[in-house]
Amino acid sequence: MAQPAPLIDSHCHFDFSDFDRDRALVWQRCQNLNIEALLIPGVEPGQWPVARDLCLAHPGWRYAVGLHPWYSEVYLQHNSLAQLKHSLLSAARDKLCVAVGECGLDKLKGMDMQLQRQILQLHIDVATQLNKPLILHCVKAHEQLLAELKATPPPAGAVLHAFSGSVQLARQYVALGLVLGAGGVFTYERAKKTRQAFAEIPLDNIVLETDAPAMAPSWVGRGQRNSPEHVAEIARALAELRGQPEDEIRRRCSDNCRRLFAF
Ligand SMILES: [Zn+2]
């Protein structure tokens, strides 16, 4: 039988210490499943060089630089927004850095939304200036995020990772040309709205992701360590949900990923 189409995990925090004891072993299992590449998102400037070093050592790995909303408060205790912009602009020029993010808006973290919007805008500015795509994170702030994206559309495109929400919401992002990250969320039967969204939006607007070590899919169980190897099962689950051949899902989601991030 021919090899199944190669897979890409478009969002995996594989640099986190959760994988320090067995990263090489996990990556070996990924390669056995024909997972050929992964993208490590940025969470804060101190972590960017860690991600970069891993990418230098592993063909097929790429990274992004960004300030995740959960890390913003601590970062801004010792740094200014001007410093952040300077750091982003210089780090994002690296060839292995294929995107700006993850960045975005998160209402659950209780941080000032005005400040979150400023930080997001700063990332959009940098992505625009360097013509790189954005990796977006959004929790309970979709109206504000959509307004930002309409006001200043990122020219090199964007992915909204770990999308969770209705088909109506998903279509608003699709109308703006965004790609949505499909991962652990839709694998839970009770996530009915999100399942409907991923069943109905065009396949051209979907990339596969794990968000490992977080967001474990249903068969792993909430709270357990997630891993990039599960992107293979996520492809199978999406094929089942959409009633499309698994190999088509694998091939086209990887194509979408390569088109957006220039892997
Ligand atoms: Zn993430």
CSV table of C-alpha atoms and ligand atoms in Angstrom, one decimal:
chain,number,residue,atom,x,y,z
A,1,MET,CA,0.0,0.0,0.0
A,2,ALA,CA,1.2,3.5,-0.8
A,3,GLN,CA,2.3,5.7,2.1
A,4,PRO,CA,-0.5,8.0,3.3
A,5,ALA,CA,0.0,11.7,2.6
A,6,PRO,CA,2.5,13.4,5.0
A,7,LEU,CA,1.0,15.4,7.9
A,8,ILE,CA,2.0,18.7,9.5
A,9,ASP,CA,1.1,19.6,13.1
A,10,SER,CA,0.5,23.4,12.6
A,11,HIS,CA,0.5,24.2,16.3
A,12,CYS,CA,2.5,22.3,18.8
A,13,HIS,CA,4.4,23.6,21.9
A,14,PHE,CA,7.0,20.9,21.4
A,15,ASP,CA,9.6,23.1,23.1
A,16,PHE,CA,7.8,22.9,26.4
A,17,SER,CA,9.5,21.1,29.3
A,18,ASP,CA,6.7,18.5,29.2
A,19,PHE,CA,8.6,16.9,26.4
A,20,ASP,CA,12.2,17.2,27.8
A,21,ARG,CA,12.3,13.6,28.9
A,22,ASP,CA,11.1,11.9,25.7
A,23,ARG,CA,11.1,14.5,22.8
A,24,ALA,CA,13.2,12.4,20.5
A,25,LEU,CA,11.1,9.3,21.1
A,26,VAL,CA,7.9,11.1,20.5
A,27,TRP,CA,9.3,12.6,17.3
A,28,GLN,CA,10.3,9.1,16.2
A,29,ARG,CA,6.8,7.9,16.7
A,30,CYS,CA,5.5,10.9,14.7
A,31,GLN,CA,7.8,10.1,11.8
A,32,ASN,CA,6.6,6.5,11.8
A,33,LEU,CA,3.1,7.9,11.3
A,34,ASN,CA,4.4,10.0,8.4
A,35,ILE,CA,4.1,13.3,10.3
A,36,GLU,CA,6.9,15.2,8.5
A,37,ALA,CA,6.7,18.7,10.0
A,38,LEU,CA,5.5,20.8,12.9
A,39,LEU,CA,5.2,24.5,13.8
A,40,ILE,CA,6.2,25.7,17.3
A,41,PRO,CA,4.3,28.9,18.2
A,42,GLY,CA,5.9,31.7,20.1
A,43,VAL,CA,4.7,32.4,23.6
A,44,GLU,CA,7.2,35.0,25.0
A,45,PRO,CA,10.6,36.4,23.9
A,46,GLY,CA,12.6,34.2,26.4
A,47,GLN,CA,11.2,31.1,24.8
A,48,TRP,CA,11.9,32.1,21.1
A,49,PRO,CA,15.5,31.0,21.0
A,50,VAL,CA,14.6,27.6,22.6
A,51,ALA,CA,12.2,27.0,19.7
A,52,ARG,CA,14.7,28.3,17.2
A,53,ASP,CA,17.4,25.9,18.4
A,54,LEU,CA,15.1,23.0,18.2
A,55,CYS,CA,14.2,24.0,14.6
A,56,LEU,CA,17.9,24.3,13.7
A,57,ALA,CA,18.4,20.7,14.9
A,58,HIS,CA,15.3,19.1,13.1
A,59,PRO,CA,14.6,19.5,9.4
A,60,GLY,CA,10.9,20.1,8.9
A,61,TRP,CA,10.4,22.0,12.2
A,62,ARG,CA,9.5,25.7,12.0
A,63,TYR,CA,8.7,28.3,14.7
A,64,ALA,CA,6.9,31.6,15.2
A,65,VAL,CA,7.6,34.5,17.5
A,66,GLY,CA,4.8,36.2,19.5
A,67,LEU,CA,3.6,37.1,23.0
A,68,HIS,CA,0.7,34.9,24.0
A,69,PRO,CA,-2.0,36.7,26.0
A,70,TRP,CA,-1.3,34.4,29.1
A,71,TYR,CA,2.3,35.6,29.2
A,72,SER,CA,1.7,39.3,28.5
A,73,GLU,CA,1.2,40.5,32.1
A,74,VAL,CA,4.5,39.1,33.4
A,75,TYR,CA,6.4,40.3,30.3
A,76,LEU,CA,5.0,43.9,30.7
A,77,GLN,CA,6.1,44.0,34.3
A,78,HIS,CA,9.7,44.4,33.0
A,79,ASN,CA,9.4,45.5,29.4
A,80,SER,CA,7.5,48.1,27.3
A,81,LEU,CA,5.4,47.7,24.2
A,82,ALA,CA,8.2,49.5,22.2
A,83,GLN,CA,10.6,46.8,23.4
A,84,LEU,CA,8.2,44.1,22.3
A,85,LYS,CA,7.9,45.6,18.9
A,86,HIS,CA,11.6,45.9,18.5
A,87,SER,CA,12.2,42.2,19.6
A,88,LEU,CA,9.5,40.9,17.3
A,89,LEU,CA,10.8,42.9,14.3
A,90,SER,CA,14.3,41.6,14.7
A,91,ALA,CA,13.5,38.0,15.6
A,92,ALA,CA,10.8,37.4,13.0
A,93,ARG,CA,13.3,38.1,10.2
A,94,ASP,CA,14.8,34.7,10.8
A,95,LYS,CA,14.2,32.2,7.9
A,96,LEU,CA,13.0,29.4,10.1
A,97,CYS,CA,10.5,31.8,11.7
A,98,VAL,CA,7.5,31.4,9.4
A,99,ALA,CA,4.9,33.4,11.3
A,100,VAL,CA,4.1,36.0,14.0
A,101,GLY,CA,2.2,34.7,17.0
A,102,GLU,CA,0.6,33.2,18.9
A,103,CYS,CA,-1.1,36.4,19.9
A,104,GLY,CA,-4.7,37.5,20.4
A,105,LEU,CA,-7.5,38.2,22.8
A,106,ASP,CA,-8.5,36.1,25.9
A,107,LYS,CA,-11.3,37.3,28.0
A,108,LEU,CA,-11.0,34.5,30.5
A,109,LYS,CA,-7.6,35.7,31.7
A,110,GLY,CA,-9.0,38.9,33.1
A,111,MET,CA,-6.3,41.1,31.6
A,112,ASP,CA,-7.3,44.6,30.5
A,113,MET,CA,-8.8,44.2,27.0
A,114,GLN,CA,-7.7,47.6,25.8
A,115,LEU,CA,-4.1,46.5,26.5
A,116,GLN,CA,-4.7,43.1,24.9
A,117,ARG,CA,-5.9,44.9,21.8
A,118,GLN,CA,-2.8,47.1,21.6
A,119,ILE,CA,-0.6,44.1,21.9
A,120,LEU,CA,-2.5,42.3,19.1
A,121,GLN,CA,-2.3,45.4,16.9
A,122,LEU,CA,1.4,45.5,17.4
A,123,HIS,CA,1.7,41.9,16.2
A,124,ILE,CA,-0.5,42.7,13.2
A,125,ASP,CA,1.8,45.6,12.4
A,126,VAL,CA,4.9,43.4,12.5
A,127,ALA,CA,3.3,40.7,10.4
A,128,THR,CA,2.3,43.3,7.9
A,129,GLN,CA,5.7,44.9,7.8
A,130,LEU,CA,7.5,41.6,7.3
A,131,ASN,CA,4.7,40.0,5.2
A,132,LYS,CA,4.4,36.9,7.4
A,133,PRO,CA,1.2,35.2,8.5
A,134,LEU,CA,-0.3,35.5,12.0
A,135,ILE,CA,-1.1,32.8,14.5
A,136,LEU,CA,-4.1,33.9,16.5
A,137,HIS,CA,-5.5,32.8,19.8
A,138,CYS,CA,-9.0,33.9,20.8
A,139,VAL,CA,-11.2,33.0,23.9
A,140,LYS,CA,-14.6,34.6,24.3
A,141,ALA,CA,-13.6,37.8,22.4
A,142,HIS,CA,-14.5,36.9,18.8
A,143,GLU,CA,-16.4,40.2,18.1
A,144,GLN,CA,-13.4,42.3,19.1
A,145,LEU,CA,-11.0,40.0,17.1
A,146,LEU,CA,-13.2,40.1,14.0
A,147,ALA,CA,-13.4,43.9,14.3
A,148,GLU,CA,-9.5,44.2,14.5
A,149,LEU,CA,-9.1,41.9,11.5
A,150,LYS,CA,-11.6,43.9,9.4
A,151,ALA,CA,-9.9,47.2,10.3
A,152,THR,CA,-6.4,45.9,9.5
A,153,PRO,CA,-6.4,42.7,7.5
A,154,PRO,CA,-3.1,40.9,7.8
A,155,PRO,CA,-1.7,40.8,4.2
A,156,ALA,CA,0.0,37.4,4.5
A,157,GLY,CA,-3.1,35.7,6.1
A,158,ALA,CA,-3.7,34.2,9.5
A,159,VAL,CA,-4.7,31.0,11.3
A,160,LEU,CA,-7.1,31.1,14.2
A,161,HIS,CA,-5.8,28.2,16.1
A,162,ALA,CA,-7.9,25.8,18.3
A,163,PHE,CA,-11.1,27.2,16.8
A,164,SER,CA,-14.2,26.5,18.9
A,165,GLY,CA,-17.5,28.0,18.0
A,166,SER,CA,-20.5,27.9,15.7
A,167,VAL,CA,-20.6,27.5,11.9
A,168,GLN,CA,-21.9,31.1,11.7
A,169,LEU,CA,-18.8,32.3,13.6
A,170,ALA,CA,-16.5,30.1,11.5
A,171,ARG,CA,-17.9,31.5,8.3
A,172,GLN,CA,-17.1,35.1,9.4
A,173,TYR,CA,-13.5,34.1,9.7
A,174,VAL,CA,-13.6,32.2,6.4
A,175,ALA,CA,-15.0,35.3,4.7
A,176,LEU,CA,-11.9,37.2,5.9
A,177,GLY,CA,-9.7,34.5,4.3
A,178,LEU,CA,-8.6,33.0,7.6
A,179,VAL,CA,-7.7,29.4,8.1
A,180,LEU,CA,-9.1,27.6,11.2
A,181,GLY,CA,-7.0,25.1,13.3
A,182,ALA,CA,-8.8,21.8,13.9
A,183,GLY,CA,-7.6,19.9,17.0
A,184,GLY,CA,-8.7,18.3,20.2
A,185,VAL,CA,-11.9,20.4,20.7
A,186,PHE,CA,-13.9,18.9,17.8
A,187,THR,CA,-13.1,15.3,18.9
A,188,TYR,CA,-15.5,15.5,21.8
A,189,GLU,CA,-19.0,14.4,20.9
A,190,ARG,CA,-20.5,17.2,23.1
A,191,ALA,CA,-18.7,19.9,21.2
A,192,LYS,CA,-21.7,19.9,18.8
A,193,LYS,CA,-21.3,23.5,17.4
A,194,THR,CA,-17.6,23.2,16.8
A,195,ARG,CA,-18.2,19.8,15.1
A,196,GLN,CA,-20.8,21.3,12.8
A,197,ALA,CA,-18.5,24.2,12.0
A,198,PHE,CA,-15.6,21.8,10.9
A,199,ALA,CA,-18.1,19.6,9.0
A,200,GLU,CA,-19.4,22.5,6.9
A,201,ILE,CA,-16.7,25.1,6.2
A,202,PRO,CA,-14.5,24.6,3.1
A,203,LEU,CA,-11.6,22.2,3.5
A,204,ASP,CA,-9.3,24.9,2.0
A,205,ASN,CA,-9.8,26.8,5.3
A,206,ILE,CA,-8.7,24.1,7.7
A,207,VAL,CA,-5.3,23.1,9.1
A,208,LEU,CA,-4.7,20.3,11.6
A,209,GLU,CA,-3.1,20.9,14.9
A,210,THR,CA,-2.7,19.4,18.4
A,211,ASP,CA,-1.7,22.4,20.6
A,212,ALA,CA,0.3,19.7,22.5
A,213,PRO,CA,0.9,19.4,25.4
A,214,ALA,CA,-2.5,21.0,26.0
A,215,MET,CA,-5.9,20.2,24.5
A,216,ALA,CA,-5.8,16.4,24.5
A,217,PRO,CA,-8.3,14.8,22.1
A,218,SER,CA,-11.2,12.7,23.4
A,219,TRP,CA,-9.4,9.3,23.1
A,220,VAL,CA,-6.4,10.6,25.2
A,221,GLY,CA,-8.6,12.3,27.8
A,222,ARG,CA,-8.8,15.8,29.2
A,223,GLY,CA,-5.9,16.8,31.4
A,224,GLN,CA,-3.5,14.1,30.0
A,225,ARG,CA,-0.4,15.2,28.1
A,226,ASN,CA,-1.2,15.8,24.4
A,227,SER,CA,1.4,14.9,21.8
A,228,PRO,CA,2.0,15.8,18.1
A,229,GLU,CA,1.6,12.1,17.1
A,230,HIS,CA,-2.1,12.5,17.7
A,231,VAL,CA,-2.4,14.7,14.6
A,232,ALA,CA,-2.8,11.4,12.6
A,233,GLU,CA,-5.9,10.4,14.6
A,234,ILE,CA,-7.2,14.0,14.4
A,235,ALA,CA,-7.0,13.7,10.6
A,236,ARG,CA,-8.9,10.4,10.8
A,237,ALA,CA,-11.6,12.0,13.1
A,238,LEU,CA,-12.0,15.0,10.7
A,239,ALA,CA,-12.4,12.6,7.7
A,240,GLU,CA,-15.1,10.8,9.6
A,241,LEU,CA,-16.8,14.0,10.6
A,242,ARG,CA,-16.8,15.4,7.0
A,243,GLY,CA,-17.4,12.1,5.3
A,244,GLN,CA,-14.3,12.5,3.1
A,245,PRO,CA,-11.4,10.1,2.4
A,246,GLU,CA,-8.8,10.3,5.1
A,247,ASP,CA,-6.0,10.7,2.6
A,248,GLU,CA,-7.7,13.7,1.0
A,249,ILE,CA,-8.0,15.3,4.4
A,250,ARG,CA,-4.3,14.6,5.1
A,251,ARG,CA,-3.1,15.9,1.8
A,252,ARG,CA,-5.2,19.1,1.6
A,253,CYS,CA,-4.7,20.2,5.2
A,254,SER,CA,-1.0,19.8,4.7
A,255,ASP,CA,-1.2,21.8,1.5
A,256,ASN,CA,-3.1,24.5,3.3
A,257,CYS,CA,-0.4,24.6,6.0
A,258,ARG,CA,2.4,24.9,3.4
A,259,ARG,CA,0.5,27.6,1.5
A,260,LEU,CA,0.0,29.7,4.6
A,261,PHE,CA,3.4,29.2,6.3
A,262,ALA,CA,5.7,28.5,3.4
A,263,PHE,CA,7.1,25.4,5.0
B,1,ZN,ZN,-0.9,27.4,21.6
